[in-house]
C-alpha atoms as one frame of an Amber mdcrd trajectory, in Angstrom:
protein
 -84.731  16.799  -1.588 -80.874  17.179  -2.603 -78.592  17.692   0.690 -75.312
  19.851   0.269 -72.665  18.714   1.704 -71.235  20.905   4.344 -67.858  23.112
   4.223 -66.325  21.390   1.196 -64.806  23.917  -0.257 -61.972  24.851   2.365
 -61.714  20.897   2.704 -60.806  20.624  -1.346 -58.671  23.087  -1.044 -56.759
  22.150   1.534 -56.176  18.590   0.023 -54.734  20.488  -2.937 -52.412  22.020
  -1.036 -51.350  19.028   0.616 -50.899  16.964  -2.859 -49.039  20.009  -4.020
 -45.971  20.148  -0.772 -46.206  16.537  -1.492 -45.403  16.529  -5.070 -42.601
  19.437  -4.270 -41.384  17.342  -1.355 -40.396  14.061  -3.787 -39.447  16.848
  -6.432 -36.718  17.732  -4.056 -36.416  14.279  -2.972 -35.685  13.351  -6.415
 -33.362  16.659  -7.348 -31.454  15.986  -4.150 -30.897  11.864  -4.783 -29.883
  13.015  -8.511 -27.414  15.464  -6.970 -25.655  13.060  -4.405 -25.309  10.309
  -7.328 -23.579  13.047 -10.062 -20.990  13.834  -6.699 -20.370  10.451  -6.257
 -16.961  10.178  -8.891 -17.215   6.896 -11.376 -15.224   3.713 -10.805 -11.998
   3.655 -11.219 -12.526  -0.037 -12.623 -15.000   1.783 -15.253 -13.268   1.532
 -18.281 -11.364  -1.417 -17.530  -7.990  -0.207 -17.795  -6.833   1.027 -14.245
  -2.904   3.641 -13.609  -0.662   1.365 -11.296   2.120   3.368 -10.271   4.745
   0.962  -8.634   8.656   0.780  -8.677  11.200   0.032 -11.033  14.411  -0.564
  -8.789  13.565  -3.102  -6.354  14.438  -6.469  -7.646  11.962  -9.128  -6.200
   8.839  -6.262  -5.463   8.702  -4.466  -8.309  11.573  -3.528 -11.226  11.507
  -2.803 -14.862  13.341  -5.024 -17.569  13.230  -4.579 -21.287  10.385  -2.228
 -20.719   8.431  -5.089 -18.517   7.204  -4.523 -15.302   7.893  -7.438 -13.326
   7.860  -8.193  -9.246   5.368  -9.252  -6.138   3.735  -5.882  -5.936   2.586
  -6.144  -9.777   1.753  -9.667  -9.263  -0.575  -8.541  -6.312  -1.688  -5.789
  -8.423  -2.551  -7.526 -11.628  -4.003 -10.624  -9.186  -6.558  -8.057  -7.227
  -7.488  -6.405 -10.455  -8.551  -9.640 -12.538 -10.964 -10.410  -9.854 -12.665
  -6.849 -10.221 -12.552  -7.358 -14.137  -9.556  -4.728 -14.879  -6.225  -4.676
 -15.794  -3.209  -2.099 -14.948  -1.327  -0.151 -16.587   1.879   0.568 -14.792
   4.000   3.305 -14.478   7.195   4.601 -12.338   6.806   6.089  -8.972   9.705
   7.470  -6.672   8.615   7.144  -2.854   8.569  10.796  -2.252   6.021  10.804
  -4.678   3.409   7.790  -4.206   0.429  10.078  -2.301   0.925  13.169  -4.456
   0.376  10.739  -7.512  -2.943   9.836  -5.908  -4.362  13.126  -4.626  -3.295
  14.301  -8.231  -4.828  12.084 -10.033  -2.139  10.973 -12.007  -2.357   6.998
 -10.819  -5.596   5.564  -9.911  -3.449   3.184  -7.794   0.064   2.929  -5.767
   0.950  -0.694  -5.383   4.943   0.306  -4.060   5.784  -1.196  -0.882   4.027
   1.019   0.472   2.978   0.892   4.133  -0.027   1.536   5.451  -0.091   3.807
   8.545  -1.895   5.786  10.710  -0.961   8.970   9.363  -1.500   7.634   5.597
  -4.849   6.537   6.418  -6.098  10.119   6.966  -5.163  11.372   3.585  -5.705
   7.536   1.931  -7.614   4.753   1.237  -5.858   1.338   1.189  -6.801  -1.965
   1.202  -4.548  -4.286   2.671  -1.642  -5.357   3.866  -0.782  -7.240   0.485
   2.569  -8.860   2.908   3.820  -7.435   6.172   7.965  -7.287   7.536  10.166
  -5.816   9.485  12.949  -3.136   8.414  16.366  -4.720   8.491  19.652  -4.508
   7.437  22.202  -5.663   4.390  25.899  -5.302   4.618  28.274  -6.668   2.222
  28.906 -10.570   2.191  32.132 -10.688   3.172  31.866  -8.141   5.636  31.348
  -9.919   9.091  31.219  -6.744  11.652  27.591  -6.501  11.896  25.996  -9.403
  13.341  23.946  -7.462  16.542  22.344  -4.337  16.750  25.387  -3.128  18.576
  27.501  -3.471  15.731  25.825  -1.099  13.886  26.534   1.621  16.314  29.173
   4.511  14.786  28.591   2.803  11.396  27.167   4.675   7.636  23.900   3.357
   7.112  22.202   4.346   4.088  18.441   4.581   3.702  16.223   7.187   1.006
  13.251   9.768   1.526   9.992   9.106   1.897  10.239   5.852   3.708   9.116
   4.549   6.499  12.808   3.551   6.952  14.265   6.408   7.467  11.660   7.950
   9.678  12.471   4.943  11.976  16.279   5.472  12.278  15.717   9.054  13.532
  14.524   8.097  17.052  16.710   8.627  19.909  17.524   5.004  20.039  19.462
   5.029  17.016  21.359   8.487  17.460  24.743   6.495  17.512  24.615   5.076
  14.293  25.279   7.519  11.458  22.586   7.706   9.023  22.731   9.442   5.808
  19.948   9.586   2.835  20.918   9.253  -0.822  17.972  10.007  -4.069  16.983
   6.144  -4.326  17.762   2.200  -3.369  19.844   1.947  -6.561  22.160   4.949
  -5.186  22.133   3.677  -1.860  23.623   0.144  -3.158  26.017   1.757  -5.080
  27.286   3.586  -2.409  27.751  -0.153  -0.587  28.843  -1.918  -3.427  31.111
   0.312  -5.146  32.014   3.512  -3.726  32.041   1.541  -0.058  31.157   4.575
   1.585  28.102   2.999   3.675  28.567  -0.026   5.628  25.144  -0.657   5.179
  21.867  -0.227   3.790  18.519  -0.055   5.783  14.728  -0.843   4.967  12.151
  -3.761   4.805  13.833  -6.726   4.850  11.656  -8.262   1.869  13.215  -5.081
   0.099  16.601  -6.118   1.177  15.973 -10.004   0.084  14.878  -9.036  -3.514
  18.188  -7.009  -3.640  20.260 -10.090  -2.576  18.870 -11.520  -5.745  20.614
  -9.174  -7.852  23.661  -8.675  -5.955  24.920 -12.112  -4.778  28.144 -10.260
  -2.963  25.830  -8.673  -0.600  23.529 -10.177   2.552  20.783  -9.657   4.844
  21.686  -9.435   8.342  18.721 -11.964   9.993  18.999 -10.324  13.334  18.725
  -7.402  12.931  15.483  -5.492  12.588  13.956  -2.062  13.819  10.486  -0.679
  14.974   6.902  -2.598  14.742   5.871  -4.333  11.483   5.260  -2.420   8.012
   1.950  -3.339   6.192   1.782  -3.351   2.836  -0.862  -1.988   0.827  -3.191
  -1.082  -2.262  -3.030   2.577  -1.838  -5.746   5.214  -3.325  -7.372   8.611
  -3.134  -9.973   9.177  -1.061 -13.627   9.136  -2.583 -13.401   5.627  -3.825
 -14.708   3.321  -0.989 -17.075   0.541  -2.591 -13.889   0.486  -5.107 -11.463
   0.388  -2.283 -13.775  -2.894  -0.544 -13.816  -4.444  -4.312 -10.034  -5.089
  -4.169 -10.262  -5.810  -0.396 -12.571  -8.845  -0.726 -10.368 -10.029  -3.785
  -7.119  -9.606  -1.660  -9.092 -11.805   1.195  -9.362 -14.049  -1.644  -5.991
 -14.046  -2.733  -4.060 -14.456   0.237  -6.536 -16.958   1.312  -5.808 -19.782
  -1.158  -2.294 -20.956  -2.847  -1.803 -18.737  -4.928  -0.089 -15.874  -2.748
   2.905 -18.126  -1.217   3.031 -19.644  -4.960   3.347 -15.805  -6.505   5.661
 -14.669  -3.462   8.097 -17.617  -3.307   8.141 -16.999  -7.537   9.053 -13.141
  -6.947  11.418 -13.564  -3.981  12.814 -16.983  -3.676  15.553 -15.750  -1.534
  13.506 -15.522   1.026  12.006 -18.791   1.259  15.976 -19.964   1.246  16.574
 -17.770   4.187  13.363 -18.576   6.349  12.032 -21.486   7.228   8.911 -19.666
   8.744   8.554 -17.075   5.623   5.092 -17.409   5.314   4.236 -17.429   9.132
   6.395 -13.816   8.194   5.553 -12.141   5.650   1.996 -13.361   4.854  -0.589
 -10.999   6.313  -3.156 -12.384   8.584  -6.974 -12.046   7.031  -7.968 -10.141
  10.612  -5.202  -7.457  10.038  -6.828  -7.049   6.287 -10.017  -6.338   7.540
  -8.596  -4.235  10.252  -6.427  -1.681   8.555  -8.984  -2.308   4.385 -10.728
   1.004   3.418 -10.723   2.800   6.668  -9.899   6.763   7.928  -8.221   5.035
  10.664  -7.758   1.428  11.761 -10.403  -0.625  13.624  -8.990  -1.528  17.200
């Protein structure tokens, strides 16, 4: 005698039904995982060659001679990007215009003495600082006025747009010396050199050292320096994180070993002349890298 099994039909069918939300369920799974990876935007190390933009009037950091790019930001820049397996190719870059190059997508990169700050950090990525200093101030060599901060009170000190530099000479604090902005550095000098119509010229003081180089009849005033410290770093669009920790972890590298003091005393060898404790200066800590490397804001 052959027993039927009981109620197996609603049973079958409901194990259909179950097989079929499952196979739509990793369907969508699938769809959805294929959708996140096309948003994600390829490597801007893909194809090996990678757009630097960096500047070509600031002996020591970064200028252009016979059509060669030469300096410590594109010795950082072409350091970091050997590690990830790339190479740049660099182009010119006013200050004004190092984040709209990036959010335009006209350089994949700014290395430019540019600092990283809070504000920055909400628009860009960065990984960094690359070297770290304080604003300061050069005067002509023979001119021996300005040795304090009070001297500089009721004098013309020239500085250029989109800088951090200039930003810091508008506070209160400073409302008695008599700041003026000019297009670039190279007017700016001019106007100290030649026309004498500034008494001085303020920003970074590794700036002001690399113009030293260039022009022997003017000096750094070691004294003098305004606001907190200025970070310098690897700047970049948004969107680009796991390339943005890449050239972190080779900048831990780099400033880790030899090879930055060797690169930064080549670059700007005024400055080892002029400071005994340069690199206790100017050479970022690893801690501050990993504080201020690929973040919206940095990590207190």
């Amino acid at each position: 005698m052959t027993t039927r099994p009981e109620n197996t039909g609603p049973r079958r069918r409901t194990a259909r039904r179950r097989a079929t939300l499952l196979a739509a369920a990793l369907a969508l799974g699938a769809l959805t995982a294929s959708a996140c990876a096309d948003d994600q935007p390829p490597s801007l190390f893909a194809d090996g060659k990678v757009l630097v933009g960096t500047k070509n009037d600031q002996p020591g950091t970064a200028v252009v001679r016979n059509y060669k790019f030469s300096g410590f930001d594109t010795t950082v820049a072409r350091q970091v990007l050997k590690a990830v397996g790339a190479k740049a190719d660099f182009g010119i870059v006013p200050s004004e215009d190092r984040r709209a190059v990036l959010t335009d997508k006209t350089k994949d990169l700014v290395v430019a003495t540019y600092s990283i700050t809070v504000d920055r950090m909400k628009a860009l990525d960065f990984a960094g600082p690359y070297a770290t200093t304080y604003q300061g101030l050069m005067v002509r060599r023979n001119d021996h006025r300005i040795k304090k901060p009070d001297d500089v009170n009721g004098k013309r000190v020239c500085t250029w747009p989109g800088t951090t530099s200039a930003t810091t000479l508008e506070g209160p604090q400073y409302d008695r010396i008599a700041v003026y902005e000019q297009p670039d550095a190279s007017t700016c000098i001019n106007d100290l050199k030649v026309k004498k119509t500034a008494d001085a010229v303020s920003t970074d003081q590794m700036i002001l050292y690399g113009f030293t180089q260039e022009n022997p009849d003017l000096k750094v005033v070691p004294d003098i320096t305004y606001g907190s410290a200025n970070q310098y770093g690897i700047a970049m669009a948004k969107g680009h994180r796991q390339d943005c920790l890449k050239l972190r972890d080779a900048l831990r590298e780099y400033i880790g070993d030899n090879t930055w003091s060797q690169d930064f005393a080549t670059s700007l060898p005024s400055i080892p002349k002029a400071d005994a404790t340069w690199e206790t200066d100017f050479k970022p800590r690893i801690e501050t890298v990993d504080s201020l490397s690929c973040r919206d804001r940095p990590r207190t």
